[in-house]
mmCIF file of C-alpha atoms in Angstrom:
data_model
loop_
_atom_site.group_PDB
_atom_site.id
_atom_site.type_symbol
_atom_site.label_atom_id
_atom_site.label_comp_id
_atom_site.label_asym_id
_atom_site.label_seq_id
_atom_site.Cartn_x
_atom_site.Cartn_y
_atom_site.Cartn_z
ATOM 1 C CA MET Q 1 -0.554 -12.426 30.199
ATOM 2 C CA THR Q 2 1.343 -8.951 30.175
ATOM 3 C CA THR Q 3 -1.629 -6.577 29.641
ATOM 4 C CA GLY Q 4 -2.197 -3.664 31.576
ATOM 5 C CA LYS Q 5 1.621 -4.188 33.229
ATOM 6 C CA SER Q 6 4.054 -2.135 30.906
ATOM 7 C CA GLY Q 7 2.199 0.833 29.252
ATOM 8 C CA ILE Q 8 3.966 -0.315 26.104
ATOM 9 C CA ILE Q 9 1.743 -0.509 22.286
ATOM 10 C CA GLY Q 10 3.993 -2.375 20.528
ATOM 11 C CA VAL Q 11 3.954 -1.385 16.279
ATOM 12 C CA VAL Q 12 5.342 -3.296 13.593
ATOM 13 C CA VAL Q 13 5.401 -1.604 9.944
ATOM 14 C CA GLY Q 14 6.567 -2.313 6.293
ATOM 15 C CA ASP Q 15 8.714 0.739 5.328
ATOM 16 C CA ILE Q 16 8.553 3.869 7.750
ATOM 17 C CA GLU Q 17 10.688 5.462 4.660
ATOM 18 C CA ASN Q 18 7.085 4.860 2.975
ATOM 19 C CA SER Q 19 4.814 8.030 3.884
ATOM 20 C CA PHE Q 20 2.060 6.590 4.628
ATOM 21 C CA PHE Q 21 3.338 4.761 7.656
ATOM 22 C CA SER Q 22 4.980 7.875 8.907
ATOM 23 C CA PHE Q 23 1.515 9.401 9.203
ATOM 24 C CA ALA Q 24 -0.268 6.492 10.116
ATOM 25 C CA VAL Q 25 1.948 6.065 13.098
ATOM 26 C CA ARG Q 26 2.235 9.809 13.891
ATOM 27 C CA GLY Q 27 -2.058 9.232 13.854
ATOM 28 C CA ILE Q 28 -0.890 5.844 16.365
ATOM 29 C CA SER Q 29 1.211 7.878 18.440
ATOM 30 C CA ASP Q 30 -0.663 10.143 19.288
ATOM 31 C CA VAL Q 31 -3.630 8.473 20.638
ATOM 32 C CA ALA Q 32 -1.356 5.877 22.391
ATOM 33 C CA ARG Q 33 0.608 9.097 24.358
ATOM 34 C CA ALA Q 34 -2.976 11.265 25.039
ATOM 35 C CA ALA Q 35 -4.121 7.833 26.511
ATOM 36 C CA GLY Q 36 -0.881 7.309 28.896
ATOM 37 C CA PHE Q 37 0.973 4.603 26.547
ATOM 38 C CA ASN Q 38 4.168 4.598 24.584
ATOM 39 C CA VAL Q 39 4.761 3.291 21.774
ATOM 40 C CA ILE Q 40 7.813 0.490 20.557
ATOM 41 C CA LEU Q 41 8.031 0.751 16.469
ATOM 42 C CA ALA Q 42 9.910 -1.620 13.979
ATOM 43 C CA ASN Q 43 9.896 -1.759 10.304
ATOM 44 C CA SER Q 44 9.787 -5.171 8.803
ATOM 45 C CA SER Q 45 10.993 -4.314 4.804
ATOM 46 C CA GLU Q 46 7.951 -6.319 4.098
ATOM 47 C CA GLN Q 47 9.785 -9.339 4.930
ATOM 48 C CA ILE Q 48 8.269 -11.358 6.657
ATOM 49 C CA GLU Q 49 10.548 -13.184 8.918
ATOM 50 C CA VAL Q 50 11.908 -9.402 9.617
ATOM 51 C CA GLU Q 51 8.803 -9.145 10.693
ATOM 52 C CA LYS Q 52 8.673 -11.944 12.619
ATOM 53 C CA ALA Q 53 11.415 -11.136 14.866
ATOM 54 C CA ALA Q 54 10.154 -7.887 15.486
ATOM 55 C CA VAL Q 55 6.965 -9.473 17.430
ATOM 56 C CA ARG Q 56 9.162 -11.555 18.982
ATOM 57 C CA VAL Q 57 11.078 -8.037 20.511
ATOM 58 C CA LEU Q 58 8.723 -6.868 21.110
ATOM 59 C CA ILE Q 59 6.620 -9.167 23.161
ATOM 60 C CA GLY Q 60 9.548 -9.670 24.933
ATOM 61 C CA LYS Q 61 9.841 -5.808 25.536
ATOM 62 C CA ARG Q 62 6.281 -6.499 27.579
ATOM 63 C CA VAL Q 63 4.239 -4.554 25.306
ATOM 64 C CA ASP Q 64 0.405 -4.812 26.440
ATOM 65 C CA GLY Q 65 -0.887 -5.178 23.284
ATOM 66 C CA LEU Q 66 0.557 -4.809 19.166
ATOM 67 C CA ILE Q 67 -0.107 -3.343 16.279
ATOM 68 C CA VAL Q 68 0.601 -4.938 13.260
ATOM 69 C CA THR Q 69 0.832 -4.300 8.868
ATOM 70 C CA PRO Q 70 1.040 -7.785 7.716
ATOM 71 C CA SER Q 71 3.989 -8.391 5.118
ATOM 72 C CA GLU Q 72 2.130 -11.249 4.368
ATOM 73 C CA SER Q 73 -1.305 -13.422 4.363
ATOM 74 C CA ARG Q 74 -0.694 -17.021 3.934
ATOM 75 C CA ASP Q 75 1.919 -16.697 6.969
ATOM 76 C CA VAL Q 76 1.070 -15.475 10.394
ATOM 77 C CA SER Q 77 1.587 -18.067 12.436
ATOM 78 C CA HIS Q 78 2.846 -15.935 15.117
ATOM 79 C CA LEU Q 79 0.269 -13.640 14.926
ATOM 80 C CA ARG Q 80 -2.401 -16.391 15.812
ATOM 81 C CA GLU Q 81 -0.444 -17.300 18.340
ATOM 82 C CA ILE Q 82 -0.137 -13.446 19.559
ATOM 83 C CA HIS Q 83 -4.336 -13.263 20.061
ATOM 84 C CA ARG Q 84 -3.898 -17.201 21.212
ATOM 85 C CA SER Q 85 -1.917 -15.868 24.336
ATOM 86 C CA GLY Q 86 -5.124 -12.925 24.978
ATOM 87 C CA ARG Q 87 -3.050 -10.233 24.640
ATOM 88 C CA PRO Q 88 -4.582 -7.825 22.514
ATOM 89 C CA LEU Q 89 -3.325 -7.747 18.557
ATOM 90 C CA ALA Q 90 -5.099 -5.544 15.563
ATOM 91 C CA LEU Q 91 -4.318 -5.339 12.150
ATOM 92 C CA LEU Q 92 -3.705 -1.391 10.082
ATOM 93 C CA ASP Q 93 -4.415 -1.386 6.425
ATOM 94 C CA ARG Q 94 -4.327 -4.924 5.362
ATOM 95 C CA ALA Q 95 -6.578 -7.440 7.100
ATOM 96 C CA LEU Q 96 -6.247 -11.037 6.496
ATOM 97 C CA SER Q 97 -10.042 -13.149 5.726
ATOM 98 C CA ASP Q 98 -9.992 -15.788 8.047
ATOM 99 C CA PHE Q 99 -8.751 -13.587 11.151
ATOM 100 C CA ASP Q 100 -10.579 -12.955 13.507
ATOM 101 C CA VAL Q 101 -9.004 -8.868 15.240
ATOM 102 C CA ASP Q 102 -9.773 -5.546 14.952
ATOM 103 C CA THR Q 103 -8.749 -4.148 12.060
ATOM 104 C CA VAL Q 104 -8.876 -0.942 9.849
ATOM 105 C CA THR Q 105 -8.538 -1.199 5.901
ATOM 106 C CA VAL Q 106 -9.461 1.324 2.966
ATOM 107 C CA ASP Q 107 -11.374 -0.367 0.320
ATOM 108 C CA ASP Q 108 -8.052 -0.598 -1.904
ATOM 109 C CA ARG Q 109 -9.591 -2.624 -4.951
ATOM 110 C CA ASP Q 110 -11.756 0.061 -4.927
ATOM 111 C CA ALA Q 111 -9.452 2.503 -5.010
ATOM 112 C CA ALA Q 112 -7.450 0.993 -7.762
ATOM 113 C CA MET Q 113 -10.740 0.885 -9.480
ATOM 114 C CA ARG Q 114 -11.145 4.405 -10.260
ATOM 115 C CA ALA Q 115 -8.229 5.572 -11.016
ATOM 116 C CA THR Q 116 -8.168 2.881 -12.690
ATOM 117 C CA LYS Q 117 -11.050 4.331 -14.453
ATOM 118 C CA ILE Q 118 -9.693 7.541 -15.488
ATOM 119 C CA LEU Q 119 -6.844 6.298 -16.793
ATOM 120 C CA THR Q 120 -9.433 4.294 -19.792
ATOM 121 C CA GLU Q 121 -11.956 7.180 -20.166
ATOM 122 C CA ALA Q 122 -8.895 8.915 -20.998
ATOM 123 C CA GLY Q 123 -8.336 6.926 -23.228
ATOM 124 C CA HIS Q 124 -5.123 4.358 -22.337
ATOM 125 C CA ARG Q 125 -5.580 1.126 -23.325
ATOM 126 C CA ASN Q 126 -1.167 0.523 -22.266
ATOM 127 C CA ILE Q 127 -1.078 0.995 -18.526
ATOM 128 C CA ALA Q 128 1.098 -0.310 -16.376
ATOM 129 C CA TYR Q 129 0.932 -0.523 -12.680
ATOM 130 C CA VAL Q 130 4.158 -1.267 -10.720
ATOM 131 C CA THR Q 131 3.975 -2.168 -7.146
ATOM 132 C CA ALA Q 132 6.662 -2.612 -4.191
ATOM 133 C CA VAL Q 133 5.689 -6.540 -4.024
ATOM 134 C CA ASP Q 134 8.848 -8.599 -4.530
ATOM 135 C CA PHE Q 135 8.312 -12.146 -6.190
ATOM 136 C CA ALA Q 136 10.529 -14.732 -7.081
ATOM 137 C CA GLY Q 137 11.328 -14.228 -11.034
ATOM 138 C CA ARG Q 138 9.389 -10.472 -10.358
ATOM 139 C CA GLU Q 139 6.557 -11.631 -12.800
ATOM 140 C CA TYR Q 140 2.964 -11.396 -12.480
ATOM 141 C CA ARG Q 141 0.775 -14.425 -14.017
ATOM 142 C CA GLU Q 142 -2.007 -14.267 -11.767
ATOM 143 C CA LEU Q 143 -3.610 -12.574 -8.543
ATOM 144 C CA LYS Q 144 -2.577 -16.350 -6.102
ATOM 145 C CA GLN Q 145 0.377 -15.440 -6.211
ATOM 146 C CA ILE Q 146 0.401 -12.434 -4.063
ATOM 147 C CA TYR Q 147 0.589 -12.978 -0.064
ATOM 148 C CA THR Q 148 -0.342 -9.122 0.888
ATOM 149 C CA SER Q 149 -3.787 -8.244 1.138
ATOM 150 C CA SER Q 150 -3.954 -4.376 0.278
ATOM 151 C CA VAL Q 151 -1.777 -5.312 -2.837
ATOM 152 C CA ARG Q 152 -3.589 -8.183 -4.187
ATOM 153 C CA GLU Q 153 -6.576 -5.569 -4.073
ATOM 154 C CA ARG Q 154 -5.084 -3.034 -6.060
ATOM 155 C CA ILE Q 155 -3.808 -5.240 -8.660
ATOM 156 C CA GLU Q 156 -7.429 -7.062 -9.134
ATOM 157 C CA GLY Q 157 -8.808 -3.603 -8.657
ATOM 158 C CA PHE Q 158 -6.787 -2.585 -11.619
ATOM 159 C CA LEU Q 159 -7.154 -5.901 -14.252
ATOM 160 C CA ALA Q 160 -11.310 -5.154 -13.614
ATOM 161 C CA ALA Q 161 -11.351 -1.659 -14.698
ATOM 162 C CA CYS Q 162 -8.953 -2.519 -16.915
ATOM 163 C CA ARG Q 163 -10.909 -5.676 -18.510
ATOM 164 C CA ALA Q 164 -14.190 -3.804 -18.076
ATOM 165 C CA SER Q 165 -12.726 -0.688 -20.642
ATOM 166 C CA GLY Q 166 -12.247 -3.546 -23.182
ATOM 167 C CA VAL Q 167 -8.079 -3.511 -22.542
ATOM 168 C CA GLU Q 168 -6.757 -6.651 -23.519
ATOM 169 C CA LYS Q 169 -3.794 -8.446 -20.948
ATOM 170 C CA PRO Q 170 -3.685 -5.820 -19.073
ATOM 171 C CA GLU Q 171 -2.281 -8.081 -16.738
ATOM 172 C CA ARG Q 172 1.488 -7.674 -19.295
ATOM 173 C CA PHE Q 173 1.511 -4.679 -17.522
ATOM 174 C CA VAL Q 174 2.010 -5.445 -14.287
ATOM 175 C CA GLN Q 175 5.318 -5.165 -12.520
ATOM 176 C CA LEU Q 176 6.651 -6.604 -9.401
ATOM 177 C CA GLY Q 177 9.517 -5.929 -7.679
ATOM 178 C CA ALA Q 178 9.608 -2.148 -6.516
ATOM 179 C CA THR Q 179 11.525 -2.656 -3.659
ATOM 180 C CA ASN Q 180 14.058 0.576 -3.512
ATOM 181 C CA SER Q 181 14.797 3.642 -5.584
ATOM 182 C CA GLN Q 182 17.214 1.740 -8.371
ATOM 183 C CA GLU Q 183 14.798 -0.625 -8.264
ATOM 184 C CA THR Q 184 11.999 1.198 -9.112
ATOM 185 C CA ARG Q 185 14.335 2.932 -11.449
ATOM 186 C CA THR Q 186 15.207 0.086 -13.999
ATOM 187 C CA ILE Q 187 11.307 -1.146 -14.066
ATOM 188 C CA THR Q 188 10.426 1.758 -14.838
ATOM 189 C CA GLU Q 189 13.257 2.176 -18.305
ATOM 190 C CA ASN Q 190 12.078 -1.167 -18.760
ATOM 191 C CA LEU Q 191 8.571 -0.067 -19.579
ATOM 192 C CA LEU Q 192 9.063 3.397 -21.298
ATOM 193 C CA SER Q 193 11.950 1.626 -23.837
ATOM 194 C CA LYS Q 194 8.925 -1.134 -25.159
ATOM 195 C CA HIS Q 195 7.805 -0.560 -28.162
ATOM 196 C CA ASP Q 196 4.679 -1.120 -27.084
ATOM 197 C CA ARG Q 197 5.702 1.211 -23.993
ATOM 198 C CA PRO Q 198 2.872 2.324 -21.574
ATOM 199 C CA THR Q 199 1.031 5.099 -21.998
ATOM 200 C CA ALA Q 200 -0.255 5.553 -18.547
ATOM 201 C CA ILE Q 201 1.349 4.025 -15.302
ATOM 202 C CA LEU Q 202 -0.276 3.415 -12.019
ATOM 203 C CA ALA Q 203 1.735 3.689 -8.910
ATOM 204 C CA SER Q 204 1.510 2.165 -5.877
ATOM 205 C CA ASP Q 205 2.913 4.153 -3.226
ATOM 206 C CA SER Q 206 4.770 8.025 -3.903
ATOM 207 C CA LEU Q 207 8.362 6.428 -3.358
ATOM 208 C CA ILE Q 208 7.727 4.502 -6.566
ATOM 209 C CA ALA Q 209 5.881 7.164 -8.401
ATOM 210 C CA LEU Q 210 9.233 10.146 -7.692
ATOM 211 C CA GLU Q 211 11.582 7.323 -9.260
ATOM 212 C CA VAL Q 212 8.263 7.332 -12.327
ATOM 213 C CA PHE Q 213 8.758 11.378 -12.246
ATOM 214 C CA LYS Q 214 12.362 11.263 -12.286
ATOM 215 C CA VAL Q 215 12.897 8.975 -15.490
ATOM 216 C CA ILE Q 216 10.371 10.546 -17.120
ATOM 217 C CA ARG Q 217 11.682 13.704 -16.633
ATOM 218 C CA GLU Q 218 15.029 12.665 -17.617
ATOM 219 C CA ARG Q 219 13.902 10.694 -20.344
ATOM 220 C CA GLY Q 220 12.679 13.655 -21.957
ATOM 221 C CA LEU Q 221 9.239 12.889 -22.034
ATOM 222 C CA ARG Q 222 6.306 15.353 -20.764
ATOM 223 C CA ILE Q 223 3.485 14.523 -18.262
ATOM 224 C CA PRO Q 224 0.539 14.134 -19.358
ATOM 225 C CA GLU Q 225 1.007 14.673 -23.236
ATOM 226 C CA ASP Q 226 4.093 11.879 -23.132
ATOM 227 C CA ILE Q 227 2.291 9.888 -20.634
ATOM 228 C CA SER Q 228 -0.062 10.188 -17.806
ATOM 229 C CA LEU Q 229 0.787 9.246 -13.718
ATOM 230 C CA ILE Q 230 -1.356 8.209 -10.797
ATOM 231 C CA THR Q 231 -0.367 7.349 -7.199
ATOM 232 C CA PHE Q 232 -1.720 6.334 -4.328
ATOM 233 C CA HIS Q 233 -0.873 8.746 -1.202
ATOM 234 C CA ASP Q 234 -0.914 12.157 -1.717
ATOM 235 C CA ALA Q 235 2.999 12.817 -0.251
ATOM 236 C CA ASP Q 236 4.293 16.407 0.098
ATOM 237 C CA TRP Q 237 6.541 16.373 -2.892
ATOM 238 C CA THR Q 238 2.198 15.340 -5.189
ATOM 239 C CA SER Q 239 1.410 19.111 -4.835
ATOM 240 C CA VAL Q 240 4.378 21.030 -5.876
ATOM 241 C CA THR Q 241 5.700 18.980 -9.264
ATOM 242 C CA SER Q 242 5.298 20.446 -12.755
ATOM 243 C CA PRO Q 243 2.638 19.124 -13.445
ATOM 244 C CA PRO Q 244 1.030 18.058 -10.146
ATOM 245 C CA ILE Q 245 0.059 14.599 -9.627
ATOM 246 C CA THR Q 246 -3.179 12.481 -9.285
ATOM 247 C CA VAL Q 247 -3.449 10.458 -5.966
ATOM 248 C CA ILE Q 248 -5.416 8.172 -4.332
ATOM 249 C CA ASP Q 249 -5.457 10.100 -1.254
ATOM 250 C CA GLN Q 250 -5.123 7.622 1.963
ATOM 251 C CA PRO Q 251 -6.363 8.628 5.256
ATOM 252 C CA ALA Q 252 -2.350 7.649 7.032
ATOM 253 C CA TYR Q 253 -3.154 9.489 9.776
ATOM 254 C CA THR Q 254 -6.799 8.858 10.663
ATOM 255 C CA LEU Q 255 -5.980 4.620 9.865
ATOM 256 C CA GLY Q 256 -3.097 4.674 12.371
ATOM 257 C CA LYS Q 257 -5.308 7.459 15.035
ATOM 258 C CA THR Q 258 -8.487 4.629 14.781
ATOM 259 C CA ILE Q 259 -6.310 1.076 14.848
ATOM 260 C CA ALA Q 260 -5.368 2.756 18.432
ATOM 261 C CA GLU Q 261 -8.064 4.084 19.653
ATOM 262 C CA LEU Q 262 -9.807 0.057 19.054
ATOM 263 C CA LEU Q 263 -6.477 -1.355 20.358
ATOM 264 C CA ILE Q 264 -6.607 0.879 23.903
ATOM 265 C CA ARG Q 265 -10.553 -0.192 24.176
ATOM 266 C CA ARG Q 266 -9.084 -2.845 24.844
ATOM 267 C CA LEU Q 267 -5.708 -2.949 26.839
ATOM 268 C CA LYS Q 268 -9.000 -1.069 28.791
ATOM 269 C CA GLY Q 269 -10.650 -4.227 29.176
ATOM 270 C CA GLU Q 270 -13.181 -3.772 26.492
ATOM 271 C CA THR Q 271 -14.592 -7.431 25.195
ATOM 272 C CA HIS Q 272 -16.908 -6.632 21.990
ATOM 273 C CA THR Q 273 -16.874 -8.026 18.839
ATOM 274 C CA PRO Q 274 -13.442 -7.659 16.934
ATOM 275 C CA LYS Q 275 -14.340 -4.644 14.493
ATOM 276 C CA ARG Q 276 -13.382 -4.270 10.578
ATOM 277 C CA VAL Q 277 -13.299 -0.867 10.446
ATOM 278 C CA VAL Q 278 -13.140 0.375 6.279
ATOM 279 C CA ILE Q 279 -12.705 4.465 5.445
ATOM 280 C CA ASP Q 280 -12.883 5.859 2.552
ATOM 281 C CA THR Q 281 -10.229 6.946 0.271
ATOM 282 C CA SER Q 282 -10.760 10.071 -2.211
ATOM 283 C CA LEU Q 283 -9.228 10.693 -5.918
ATOM 284 C CA ILE Q 284 -7.645 14.170 -6.208
ATOM 285 C CA GLU Q 285 -8.020 14.893 -9.911
ATOM 286 C CA ARG Q 286 -4.715 17.368 -11.027
ATOM 287 C CA GLY Q 287 -2.730 17.985 -13.898
ATOM 288 C CA SER Q 288 -0.583 14.344 -14.622
ATOM 289 C CA VAL Q 289 -3.790 12.917 -16.571
ATOM 290 C CA GLY Q 290 -4.633 13.535 -19.560
ATOM 291 C CA PRO Q 291 -5.343 11.308 -23.357
ATOM 292 C CA PRO Q 292 -2.389 8.888 -25.024
ATOM 293 C CA PRO Q 293 0.293 10.973 -27.328
ATOM 294 C CA GLY Q 294 -2.081 10.716 -30.863
ATOM 295 C CA ILE Q 295 -5.510 11.160 -29.400
ATOM 296 C CA LYS Q 296 -7.426 14.575 -28.853
ATOM 297 C CA GLY Q 297 -4.433 16.496 -29.676
ATOM 298 C CA GLY Q 298 -2.927 14.348 -27.350
ATOM 299 C CA GLN Q 299 1.123 15.337 -28.358
#
């Protein structure tokens, strides 16, 4: 074991371009620096083989402990090996149900349900959920095909809220594969070209939402008169658009700060039972949600 020898914490996140992870890493770094640790950051691009390679590199650099955002839940052999070795490991943002290590997440299912409920209560029945998670064929069929825990919980919450409001076949508008700006644009253009196009879109992150926003504007559609939009994460741009965007505010900095504190306690020798911390989200209602066109004057 090398714990306590290098003064370095390794961090592997899904997509550092996503401001959610940027804020989380800032929280980790601030806590680590205050405790006398340096941080080495790696990006998995949400690909399991890239994640495994990043973990190998960090272990090769003799990091004292690791914080990882697992890209999927079906293949975690590399994480189990770290845990068995005795090197402290903590999970950020995504829990693994049968993996007993310190974990900090938000309640993604509840957050998605609350956001979707705002849309259904406004009268929407054609609601799209757009996510970056990729899958062969990119056709959503069932929850079991989703191996990223946070994505699975959000889709589950979205579908549950739709069904509770009497929305028929809500899964038809679950869109996978928004992995970059061009893919997101293609997905959005296809959605908006449908005869029964969605009247509302829930985006799984602010990068996706920004591209959705651009395509809506380019097509001459108005928010919220023609289409409503909600996104996960309160990115800076969401509050300065016209109209400002309703968001699910995920306390990313707090998540990073909390997981770093838990890991550092392990590095200092604490042996308490692993903790699973769930941090509250908040829904910030702005100006991007209205009734669908043709309802209550929503033309």
